[in-house]
Coordinates of C-alpha atoms and ligand atoms in Angstrom, one line a residue:
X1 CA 49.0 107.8 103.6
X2 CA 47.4 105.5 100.8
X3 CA 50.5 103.5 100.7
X4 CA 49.7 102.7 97.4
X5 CA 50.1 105.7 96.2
X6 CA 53.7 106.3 94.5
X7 CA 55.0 108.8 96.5
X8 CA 58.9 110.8 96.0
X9 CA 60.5 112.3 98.1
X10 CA 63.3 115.2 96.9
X11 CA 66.0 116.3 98.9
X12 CA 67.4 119.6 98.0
X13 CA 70.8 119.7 99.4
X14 CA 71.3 116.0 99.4
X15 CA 74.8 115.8 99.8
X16 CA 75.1 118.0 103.0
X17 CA 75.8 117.5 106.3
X18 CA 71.7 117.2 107.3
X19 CA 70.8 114.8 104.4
X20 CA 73.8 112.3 105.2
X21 CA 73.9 112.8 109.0
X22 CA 69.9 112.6 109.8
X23 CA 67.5 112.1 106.9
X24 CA 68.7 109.3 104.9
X25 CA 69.7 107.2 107.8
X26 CA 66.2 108.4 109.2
X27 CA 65.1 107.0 106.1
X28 CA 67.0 104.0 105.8
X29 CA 65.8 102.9 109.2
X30 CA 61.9 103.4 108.2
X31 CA 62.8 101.4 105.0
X32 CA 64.1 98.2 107.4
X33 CA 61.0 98.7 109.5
X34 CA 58.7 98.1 106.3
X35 CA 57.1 101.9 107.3
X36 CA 58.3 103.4 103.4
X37 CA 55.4 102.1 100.9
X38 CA 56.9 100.4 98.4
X39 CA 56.6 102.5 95.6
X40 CA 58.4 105.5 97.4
X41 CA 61.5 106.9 95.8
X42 CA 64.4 109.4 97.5
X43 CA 66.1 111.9 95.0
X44 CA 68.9 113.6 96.4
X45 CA 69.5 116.8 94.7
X46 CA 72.7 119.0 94.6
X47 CA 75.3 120.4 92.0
X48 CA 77.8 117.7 92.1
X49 CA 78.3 116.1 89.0
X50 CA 76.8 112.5 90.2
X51 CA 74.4 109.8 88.4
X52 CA 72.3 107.7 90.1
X53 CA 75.4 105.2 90.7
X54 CA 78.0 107.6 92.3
X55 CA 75.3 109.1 94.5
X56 CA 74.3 105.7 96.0
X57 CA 78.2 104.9 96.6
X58 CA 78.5 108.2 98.8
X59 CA 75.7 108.1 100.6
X60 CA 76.8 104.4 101.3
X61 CA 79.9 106.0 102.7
X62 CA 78.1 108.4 104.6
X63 CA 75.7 105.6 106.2
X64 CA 78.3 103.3 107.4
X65 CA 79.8 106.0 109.4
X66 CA 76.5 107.6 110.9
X67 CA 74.4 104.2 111.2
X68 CA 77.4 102.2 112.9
X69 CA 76.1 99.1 113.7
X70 CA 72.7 100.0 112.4
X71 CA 74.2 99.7 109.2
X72 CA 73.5 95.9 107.3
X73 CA 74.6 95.6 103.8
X74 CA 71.3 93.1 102.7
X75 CA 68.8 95.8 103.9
X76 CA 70.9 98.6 102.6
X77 CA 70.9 96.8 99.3
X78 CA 67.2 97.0 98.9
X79 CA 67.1 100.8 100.5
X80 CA 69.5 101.9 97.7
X81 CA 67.5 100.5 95.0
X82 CA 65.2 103.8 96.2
X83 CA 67.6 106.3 95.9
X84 CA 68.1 108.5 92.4
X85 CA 70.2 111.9 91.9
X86 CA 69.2 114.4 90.1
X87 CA 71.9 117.5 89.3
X88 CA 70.8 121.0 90.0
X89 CA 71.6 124.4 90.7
X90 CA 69.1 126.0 92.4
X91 CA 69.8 129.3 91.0
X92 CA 69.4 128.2 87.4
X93 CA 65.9 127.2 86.3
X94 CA 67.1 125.2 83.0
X95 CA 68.9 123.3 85.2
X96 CA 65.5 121.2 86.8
X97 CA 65.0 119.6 83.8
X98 CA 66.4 116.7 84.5
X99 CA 64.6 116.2 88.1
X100 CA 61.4 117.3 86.0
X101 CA 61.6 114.1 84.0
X102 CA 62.4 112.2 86.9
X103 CA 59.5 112.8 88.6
X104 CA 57.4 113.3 85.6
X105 CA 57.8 109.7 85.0
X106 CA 55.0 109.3 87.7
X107 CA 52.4 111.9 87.1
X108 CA 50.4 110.2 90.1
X109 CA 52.8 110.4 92.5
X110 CA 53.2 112.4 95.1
X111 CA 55.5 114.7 96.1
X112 CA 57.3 116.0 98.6
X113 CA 60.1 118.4 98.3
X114 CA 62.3 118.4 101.3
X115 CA 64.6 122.2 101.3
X116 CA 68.1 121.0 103.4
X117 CA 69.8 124.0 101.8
X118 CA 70.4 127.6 102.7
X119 CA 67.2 129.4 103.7
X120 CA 68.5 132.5 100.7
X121 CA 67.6 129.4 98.1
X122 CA 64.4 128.4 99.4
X123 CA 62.6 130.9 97.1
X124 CA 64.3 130.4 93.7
X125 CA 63.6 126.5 94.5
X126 CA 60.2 127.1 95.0
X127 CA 59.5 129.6 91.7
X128 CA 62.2 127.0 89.5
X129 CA 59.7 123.9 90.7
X130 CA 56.6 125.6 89.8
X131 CA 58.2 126.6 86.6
X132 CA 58.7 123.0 85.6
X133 CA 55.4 122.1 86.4
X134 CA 56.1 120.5 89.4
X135 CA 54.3 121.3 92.5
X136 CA 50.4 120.0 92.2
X137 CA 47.7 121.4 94.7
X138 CA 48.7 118.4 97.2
X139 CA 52.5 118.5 96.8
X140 CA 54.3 119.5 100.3
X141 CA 57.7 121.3 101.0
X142 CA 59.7 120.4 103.9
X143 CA 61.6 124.0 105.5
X144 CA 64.3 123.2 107.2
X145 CA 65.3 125.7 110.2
X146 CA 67.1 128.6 110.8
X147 CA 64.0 130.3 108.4
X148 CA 65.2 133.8 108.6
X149 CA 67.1 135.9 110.6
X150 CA 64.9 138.1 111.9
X151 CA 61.4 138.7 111.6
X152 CA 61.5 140.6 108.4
X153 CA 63.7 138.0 106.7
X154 CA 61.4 135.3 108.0
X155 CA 58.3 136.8 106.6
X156 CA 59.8 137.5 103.1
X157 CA 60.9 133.8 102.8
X158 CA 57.5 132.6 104.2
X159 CA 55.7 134.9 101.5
X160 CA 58.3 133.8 99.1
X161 CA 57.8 130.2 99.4
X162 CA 53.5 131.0 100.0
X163 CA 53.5 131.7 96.6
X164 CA 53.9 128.5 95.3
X165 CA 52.6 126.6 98.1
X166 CA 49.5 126.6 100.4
X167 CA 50.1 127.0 104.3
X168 CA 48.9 123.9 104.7
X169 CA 51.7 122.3 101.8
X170 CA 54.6 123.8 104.0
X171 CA 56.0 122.0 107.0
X172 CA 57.9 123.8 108.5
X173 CA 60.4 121.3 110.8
X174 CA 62.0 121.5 114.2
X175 CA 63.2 118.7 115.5
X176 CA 62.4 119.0 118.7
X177 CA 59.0 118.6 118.4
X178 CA 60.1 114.6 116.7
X179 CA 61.3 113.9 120.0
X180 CA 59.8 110.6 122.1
X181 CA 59.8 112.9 125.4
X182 CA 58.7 116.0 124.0
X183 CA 55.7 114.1 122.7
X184 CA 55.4 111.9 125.7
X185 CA 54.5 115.3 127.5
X186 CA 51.7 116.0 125.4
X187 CA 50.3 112.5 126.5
X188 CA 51.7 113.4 130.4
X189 CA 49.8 116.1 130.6
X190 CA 46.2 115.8 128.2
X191 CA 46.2 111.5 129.1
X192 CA 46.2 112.4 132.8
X193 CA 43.9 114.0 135.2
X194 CA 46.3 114.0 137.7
X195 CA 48.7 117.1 136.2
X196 CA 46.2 119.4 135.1
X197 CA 45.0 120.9 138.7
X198 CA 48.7 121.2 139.5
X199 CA 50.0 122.6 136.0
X200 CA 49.3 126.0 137.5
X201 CA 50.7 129.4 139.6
X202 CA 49.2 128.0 142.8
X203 CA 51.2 124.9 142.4
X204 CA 54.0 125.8 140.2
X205 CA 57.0 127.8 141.5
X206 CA 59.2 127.6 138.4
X207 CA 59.9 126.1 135.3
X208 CA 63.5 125.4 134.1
X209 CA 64.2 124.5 130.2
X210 CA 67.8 123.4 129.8
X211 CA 69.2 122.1 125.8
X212 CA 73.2 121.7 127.0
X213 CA 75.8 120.4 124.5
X214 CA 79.1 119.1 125.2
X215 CA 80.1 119.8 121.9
X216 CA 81.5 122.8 120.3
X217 CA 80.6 124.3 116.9
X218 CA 82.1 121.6 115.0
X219 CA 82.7 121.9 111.5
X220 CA 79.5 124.9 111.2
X221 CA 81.7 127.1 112.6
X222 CA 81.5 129.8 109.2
X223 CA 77.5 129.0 109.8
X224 CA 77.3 129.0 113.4
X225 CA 79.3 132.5 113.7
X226 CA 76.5 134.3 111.3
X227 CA 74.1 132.7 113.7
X228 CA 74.6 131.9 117.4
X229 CA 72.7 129.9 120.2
X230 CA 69.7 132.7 120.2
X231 CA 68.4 131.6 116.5
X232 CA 70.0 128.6 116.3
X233 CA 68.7 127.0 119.5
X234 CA 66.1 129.9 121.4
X235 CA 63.8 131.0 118.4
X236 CA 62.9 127.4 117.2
X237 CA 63.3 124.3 120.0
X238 CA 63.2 126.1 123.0
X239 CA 60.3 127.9 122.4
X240 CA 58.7 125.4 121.4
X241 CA 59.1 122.8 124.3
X242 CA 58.0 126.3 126.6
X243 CA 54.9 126.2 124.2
X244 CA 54.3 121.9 125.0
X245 CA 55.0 122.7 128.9
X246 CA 52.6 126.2 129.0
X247 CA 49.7 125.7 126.6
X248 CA 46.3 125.3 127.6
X249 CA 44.6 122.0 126.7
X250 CA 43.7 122.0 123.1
X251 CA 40.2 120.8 122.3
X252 CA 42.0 118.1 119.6
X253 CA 45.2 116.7 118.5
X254 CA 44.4 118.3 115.3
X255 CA 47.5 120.4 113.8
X256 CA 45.7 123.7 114.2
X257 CA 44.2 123.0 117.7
X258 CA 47.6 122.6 118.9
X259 CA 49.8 125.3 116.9
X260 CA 46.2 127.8 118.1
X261 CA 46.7 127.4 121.9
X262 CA 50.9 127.1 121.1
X263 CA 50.4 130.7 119.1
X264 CA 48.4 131.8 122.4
X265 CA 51.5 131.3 124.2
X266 CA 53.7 132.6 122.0
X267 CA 51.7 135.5 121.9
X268 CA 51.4 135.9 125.9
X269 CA 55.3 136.0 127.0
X270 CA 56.2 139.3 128.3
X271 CA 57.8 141.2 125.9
X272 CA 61.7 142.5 126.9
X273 CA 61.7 146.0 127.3
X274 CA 64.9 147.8 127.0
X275 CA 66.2 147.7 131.0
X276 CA 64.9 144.1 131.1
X277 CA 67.8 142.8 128.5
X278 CA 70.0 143.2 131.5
X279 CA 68.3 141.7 134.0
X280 CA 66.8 138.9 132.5
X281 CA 69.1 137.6 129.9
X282 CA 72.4 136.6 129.9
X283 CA 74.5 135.7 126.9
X284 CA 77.9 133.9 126.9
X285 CA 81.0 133.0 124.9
X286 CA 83.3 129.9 125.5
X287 CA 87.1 130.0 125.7
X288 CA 89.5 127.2 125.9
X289 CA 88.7 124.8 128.6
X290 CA 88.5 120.9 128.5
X291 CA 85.9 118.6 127.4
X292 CA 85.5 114.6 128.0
X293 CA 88.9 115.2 129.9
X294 CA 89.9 116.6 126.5
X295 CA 91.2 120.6 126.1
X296 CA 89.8 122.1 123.6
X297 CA 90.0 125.2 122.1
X298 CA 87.5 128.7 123.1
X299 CA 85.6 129.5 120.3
X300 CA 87.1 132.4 118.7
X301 CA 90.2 129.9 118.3
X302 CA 87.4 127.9 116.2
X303 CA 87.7 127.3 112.4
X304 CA 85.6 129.8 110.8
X305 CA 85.3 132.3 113.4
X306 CA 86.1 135.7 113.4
X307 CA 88.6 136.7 115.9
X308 CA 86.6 139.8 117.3
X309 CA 83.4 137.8 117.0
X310 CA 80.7 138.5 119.3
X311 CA 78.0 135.8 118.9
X312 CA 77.1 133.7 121.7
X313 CA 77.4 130.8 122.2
X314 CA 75.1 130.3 125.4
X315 CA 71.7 132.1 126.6
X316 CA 70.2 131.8 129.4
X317 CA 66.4 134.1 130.2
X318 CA 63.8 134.5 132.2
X319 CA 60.8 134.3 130.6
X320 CA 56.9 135.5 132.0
X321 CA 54.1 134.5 130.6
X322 CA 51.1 137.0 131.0
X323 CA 48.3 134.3 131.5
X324 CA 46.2 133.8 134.6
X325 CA 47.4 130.0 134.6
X326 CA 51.1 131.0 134.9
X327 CA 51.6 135.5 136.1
X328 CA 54.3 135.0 138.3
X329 CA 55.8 131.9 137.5
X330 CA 59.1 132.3 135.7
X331 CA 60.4 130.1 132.5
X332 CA 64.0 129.8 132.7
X333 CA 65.3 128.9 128.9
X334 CA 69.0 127.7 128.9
X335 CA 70.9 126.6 126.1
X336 CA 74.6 126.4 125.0
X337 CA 77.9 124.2 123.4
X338 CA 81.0 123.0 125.7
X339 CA 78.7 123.1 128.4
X340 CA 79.5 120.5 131.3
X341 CA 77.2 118.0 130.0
X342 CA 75.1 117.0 127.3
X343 CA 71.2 117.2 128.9
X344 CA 68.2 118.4 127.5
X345 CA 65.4 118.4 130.2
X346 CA 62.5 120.3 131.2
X347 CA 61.6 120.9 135.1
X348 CA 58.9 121.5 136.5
X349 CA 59.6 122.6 140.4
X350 CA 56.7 122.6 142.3
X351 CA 56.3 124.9 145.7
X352 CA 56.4 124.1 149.2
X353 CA 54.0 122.6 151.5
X354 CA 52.0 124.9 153.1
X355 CA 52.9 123.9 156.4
X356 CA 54.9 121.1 157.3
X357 CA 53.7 119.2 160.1
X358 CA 57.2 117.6 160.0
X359 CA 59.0 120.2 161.0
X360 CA 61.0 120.9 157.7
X361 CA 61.9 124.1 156.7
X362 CA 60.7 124.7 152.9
X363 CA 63.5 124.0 150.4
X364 CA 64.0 123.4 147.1
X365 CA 65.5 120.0 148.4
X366 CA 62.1 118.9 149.8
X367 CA 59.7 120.2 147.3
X368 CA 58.4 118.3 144.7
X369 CA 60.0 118.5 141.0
X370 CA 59.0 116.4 137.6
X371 CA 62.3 115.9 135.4
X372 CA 61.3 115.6 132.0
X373 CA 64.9 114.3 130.7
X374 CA 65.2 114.0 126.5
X375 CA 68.8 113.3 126.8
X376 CA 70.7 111.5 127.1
X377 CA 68.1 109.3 128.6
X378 CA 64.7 109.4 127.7
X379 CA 63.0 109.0 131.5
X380 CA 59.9 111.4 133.8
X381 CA 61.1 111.8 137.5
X382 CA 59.0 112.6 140.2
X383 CA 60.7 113.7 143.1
X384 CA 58.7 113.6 146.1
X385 CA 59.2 112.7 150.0
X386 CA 59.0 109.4 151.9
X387 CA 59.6 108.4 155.4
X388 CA 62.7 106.7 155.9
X389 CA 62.3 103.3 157.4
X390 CA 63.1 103.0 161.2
X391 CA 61.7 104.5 164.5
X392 CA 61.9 108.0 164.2
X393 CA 59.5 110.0 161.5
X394 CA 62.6 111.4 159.3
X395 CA 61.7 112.2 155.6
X396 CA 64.0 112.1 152.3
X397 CA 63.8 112.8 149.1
X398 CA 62.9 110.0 146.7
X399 CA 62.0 109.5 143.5
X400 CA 59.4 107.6 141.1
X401 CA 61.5 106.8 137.9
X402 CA 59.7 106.3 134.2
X403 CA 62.8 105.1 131.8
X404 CA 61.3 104.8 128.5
X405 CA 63.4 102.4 126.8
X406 CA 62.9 100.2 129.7
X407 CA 59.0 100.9 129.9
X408 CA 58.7 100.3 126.0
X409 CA 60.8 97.8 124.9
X410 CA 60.1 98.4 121.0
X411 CA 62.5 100.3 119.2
X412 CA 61.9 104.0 119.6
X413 CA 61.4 106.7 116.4
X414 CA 64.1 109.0 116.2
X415 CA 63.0 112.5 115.5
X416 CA 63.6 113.1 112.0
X417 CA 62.2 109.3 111.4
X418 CA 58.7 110.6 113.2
X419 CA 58.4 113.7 111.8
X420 CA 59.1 112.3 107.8
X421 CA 56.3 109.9 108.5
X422 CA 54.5 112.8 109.5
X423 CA 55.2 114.5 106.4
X424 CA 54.7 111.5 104.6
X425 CA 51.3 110.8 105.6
X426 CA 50.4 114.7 105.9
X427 CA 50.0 115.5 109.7
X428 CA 51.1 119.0 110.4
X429 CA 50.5 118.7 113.9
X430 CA 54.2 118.5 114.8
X431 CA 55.4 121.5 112.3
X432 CA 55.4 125.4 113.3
X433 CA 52.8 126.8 111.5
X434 CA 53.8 130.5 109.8
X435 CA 52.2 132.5 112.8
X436 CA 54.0 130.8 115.4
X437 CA 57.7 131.0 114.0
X438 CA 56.6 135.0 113.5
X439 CA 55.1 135.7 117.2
X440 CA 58.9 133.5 118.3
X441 CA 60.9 135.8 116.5
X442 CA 58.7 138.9 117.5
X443 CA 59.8 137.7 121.2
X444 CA 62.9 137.1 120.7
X445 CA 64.2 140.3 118.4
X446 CA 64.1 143.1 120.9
X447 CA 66.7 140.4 123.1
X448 CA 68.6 140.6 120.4
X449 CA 68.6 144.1 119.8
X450 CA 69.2 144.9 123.3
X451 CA 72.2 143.0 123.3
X452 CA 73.8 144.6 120.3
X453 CA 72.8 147.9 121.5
X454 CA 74.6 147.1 124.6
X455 CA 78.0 147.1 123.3
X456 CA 78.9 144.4 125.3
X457 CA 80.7 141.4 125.1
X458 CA 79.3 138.0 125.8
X459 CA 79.7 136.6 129.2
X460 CA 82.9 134.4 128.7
X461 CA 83.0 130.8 130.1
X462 CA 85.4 128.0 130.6
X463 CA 84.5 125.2 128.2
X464 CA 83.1 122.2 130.1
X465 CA 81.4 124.2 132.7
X466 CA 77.5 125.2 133.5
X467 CA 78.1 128.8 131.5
X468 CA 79.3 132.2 133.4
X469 CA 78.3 132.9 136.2
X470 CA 75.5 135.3 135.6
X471 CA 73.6 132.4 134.8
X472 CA 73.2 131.5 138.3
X473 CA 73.1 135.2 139.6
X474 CA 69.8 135.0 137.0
X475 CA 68.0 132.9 139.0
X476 CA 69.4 133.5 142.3
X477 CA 67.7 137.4 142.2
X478 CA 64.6 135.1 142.8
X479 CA 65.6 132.9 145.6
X480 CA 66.1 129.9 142.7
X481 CA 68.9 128.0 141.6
X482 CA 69.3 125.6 138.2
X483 CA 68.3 122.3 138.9
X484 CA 71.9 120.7 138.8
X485 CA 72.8 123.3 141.4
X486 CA 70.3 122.2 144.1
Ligands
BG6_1 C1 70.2 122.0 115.8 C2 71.2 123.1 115.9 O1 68.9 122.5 115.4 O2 70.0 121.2 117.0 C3 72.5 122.5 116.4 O3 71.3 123.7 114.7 C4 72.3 121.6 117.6 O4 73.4 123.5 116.6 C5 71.2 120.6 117.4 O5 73.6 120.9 117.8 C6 70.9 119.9 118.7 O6 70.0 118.8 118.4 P1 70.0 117.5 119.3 O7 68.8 116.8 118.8 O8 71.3 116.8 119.1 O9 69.8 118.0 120.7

């Protein structure tokens, strides 16, 4: 970024939930570590009837609670002077005129359009900003997730929004791909020699991809309902991390070296045919149960949620990738809320020895596993054996812990921070690029289909727990078990 460079920064939909619970404190945290050039402004953009003043006061509000002790009044002081508000109704193009003049007051600057609001407005935005003169050949847009919700609705937001901006303007963010851990793998397995020969069907028995949440559907509950853990969790973050663990070795770190062998993968899981819906996925619902030692209510007692509804609220599938590096070796994807705890890891289990010269029988207990953990703790496990000290040759399990906050002391990016640098300096290496979302939601569409087709109901489970039990039996029909239950 030529940090001299005035650069702005508009939030559409920046009163919501995201822009008060993620990207200003994402932003407020770059400001106190000096990364926000100077000149950079933040206009929050909604219908309420704010100025710049009343604006600052409730985001203030808003920062105290999600920055906690984060929050310091002498650095927030110098962060507000950034923020401005600009009134608009996304559905009424007279109605930019005031953001136009805002910005116009910079004709140099760059800018950066960030869309926090309801995929349906992502297109009238685009055609009102063009309208006002607004978007210049190296102006970006920011497309905040769930981008469709299926493939046809995808593509005609994508060509929508492509009118007005170049591929290469639109960045199209999931989180996931901001996380530490998530990048930390990239430099796990391209840094290292040692991986690669292993990272392979000869060595590799099974990979397991778990997002859990302890929490329910919150306050989205209206949003969530429309939605469910397939779209809002299994289209976007999982696939992606399956993408960072299965992808060949790009040639660069360049954005389209990566998304091109990401796309490949994309492109090589096995498609669900209709009698595979049953036997490889499992969907799930949760009902009243207890959480934190707290009960809480199933989720059709939720606010917002239709009595009868049907959307599910956990996943769990076996993905196959149809590569030579990885026929045969099966990607379990799990996600869901009010699950027992809240984890989001990647593991890698690693077969058997050949022969064991110590006599012990192979078992998941005694082969070797990495633990990629994102949360709650950031940490790589290696679990191998050692001999146990004393006369006899007896061998346990042990393991070879990396805790990154203990590794690295400095203070680590949160996602959102990372990727608005990203998007700040223009590196699209960490943003699905159009071809990628569309191969995810060609994947994913016929799972979908199957499952309505079924007539069935989701899988009910007790809040609190692992999910129903089919999510076991899942991985049990191979011999395997989750990693928790080993
Ligand atoms: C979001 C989903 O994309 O990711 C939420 O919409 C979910 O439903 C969240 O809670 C999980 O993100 P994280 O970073 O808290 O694991």
């Amino acid at each position: 970024m030529n940090t001299q460079r005035p650069l702005d920064l508009v939030i559409f939909g920046g009163t919501g939930d995201l822009a008060m619970r993620k990207l200003l404190p994402a932003l407020y945290h770059l400001h106190c570590d000096g990364l926000l050039a100077a000149a950079t402004r933040i206009v929050g953009v909604a219908r309420d009837d704010l100025d710049d003043a009343g604006y600052r006061e409730l985001v203030c509000v808003q920062a105290q609670r999600f920055l906690g002790k984060d929050f310091r009044r002498s650095d927030w002081n110098t962060f507000v002077a950034r923020l401005l508000y600009a009134r608009v109704d996304a559905l009424d193009g007279t109605s930019f005129s005031g953001l136009a003049e805002q910005l116009s007051a910079r004709p140099d600057g760059q800018r950066v359009f960030y869309l926090s609001t309801a995929p349906s407005l992502f297109a009238a935005i685009s055609r009102h900003l063009e309208a006002a003169g607004l978007i210049a050949a190296d102006s970006r847009v920011v497309l905040e997730k769930p981008l469709g919700h299926d493939l046809a609705s995808s593509r005609a937001i994508n060509d929508e929004v492509g009118h007005y901006f170049g591929e290469g303007q639109i960045y199209r963010i999931d989180h996931y791909l901001g996380k530490e851990p998530v990048q930390n793998l990239l430099a796990l397995r391209f840094g290292n020699a040692l991986f690669e020969p292993l990272w392979r069907r000869e060595w590799v028995r099974d990979v397991q991809i778990t997002v859990a949440e302890q929490v329910g559907v919150e306050a989205r509950g209206d949003f969530y309902d429309r939605v469910g853990a397939m779209r809002d969790m299994v289209q976007n973050h999982l696939l992606q991390l399956l993408c960072i663990v299965a992808m060949e070795p790009p040639a660069s770190i360049n954005p389209d070296a990566v998304r091109d062998e990401k796309l490949k993968i994309l492109r090589a899981l096995r498609p669900f045919g209709p009698g595979d819906v049953a036997s490889r996925s499992v969907r799930g619902q949760y009902r009243a149960g207890a959480s934190g030692g707290q009960p809480v209510p199933g989720y059709l007692e939720e606010a917002g949620i239709a009595p009868d509804s049907r959307t599910e609220t956990f996943v769990a599938l076996k993905a196959e990738i149809n590569t030579w590096r990885w026929a045969g070796v099966p990607f379990f994807l799990r996600t869901g809320k009010r699950m027992q705890d809240k984890v989001a890891e990647i593991v890698i289990n690693f077969r058997s020895v050949p022969h064991s010269i110590f006599g012990i029988p192979a078992s998941p207990q005694h082969a070797n596993r990495m633990v990629i953990r994102m949360q709650p703790e950031e940490t790589v496990d290696l679990h191998l054996l050692a001999k146990q000290p004393g006369d006899v040759m007896h061998l346990q399990p042990v393991q070879l812990n990396l805790d990154f906050a203990e590794a690295f002391r400095s203070r680590r990016l949160e996602a959102y921070e990372r990727l608005l640098m990203d998007v700040m300096r223009g590196n699209l290496t960490l943003f699905v690029r159009r071809d990628e979302q569309e191969a995810a939601w060609r994947w994913v569409e016929p799972i979908l289909a199957g499952w309505d087709a079924s007539g069935e109901r989701p899988k009910p489970y007790t809040a609190g727990t692992w999910g129903p039990a089919a999510s076991s039996a899942l991985l049990s029909r191979d011999g395997l078990s989750w990693y928790e239950e080993i």
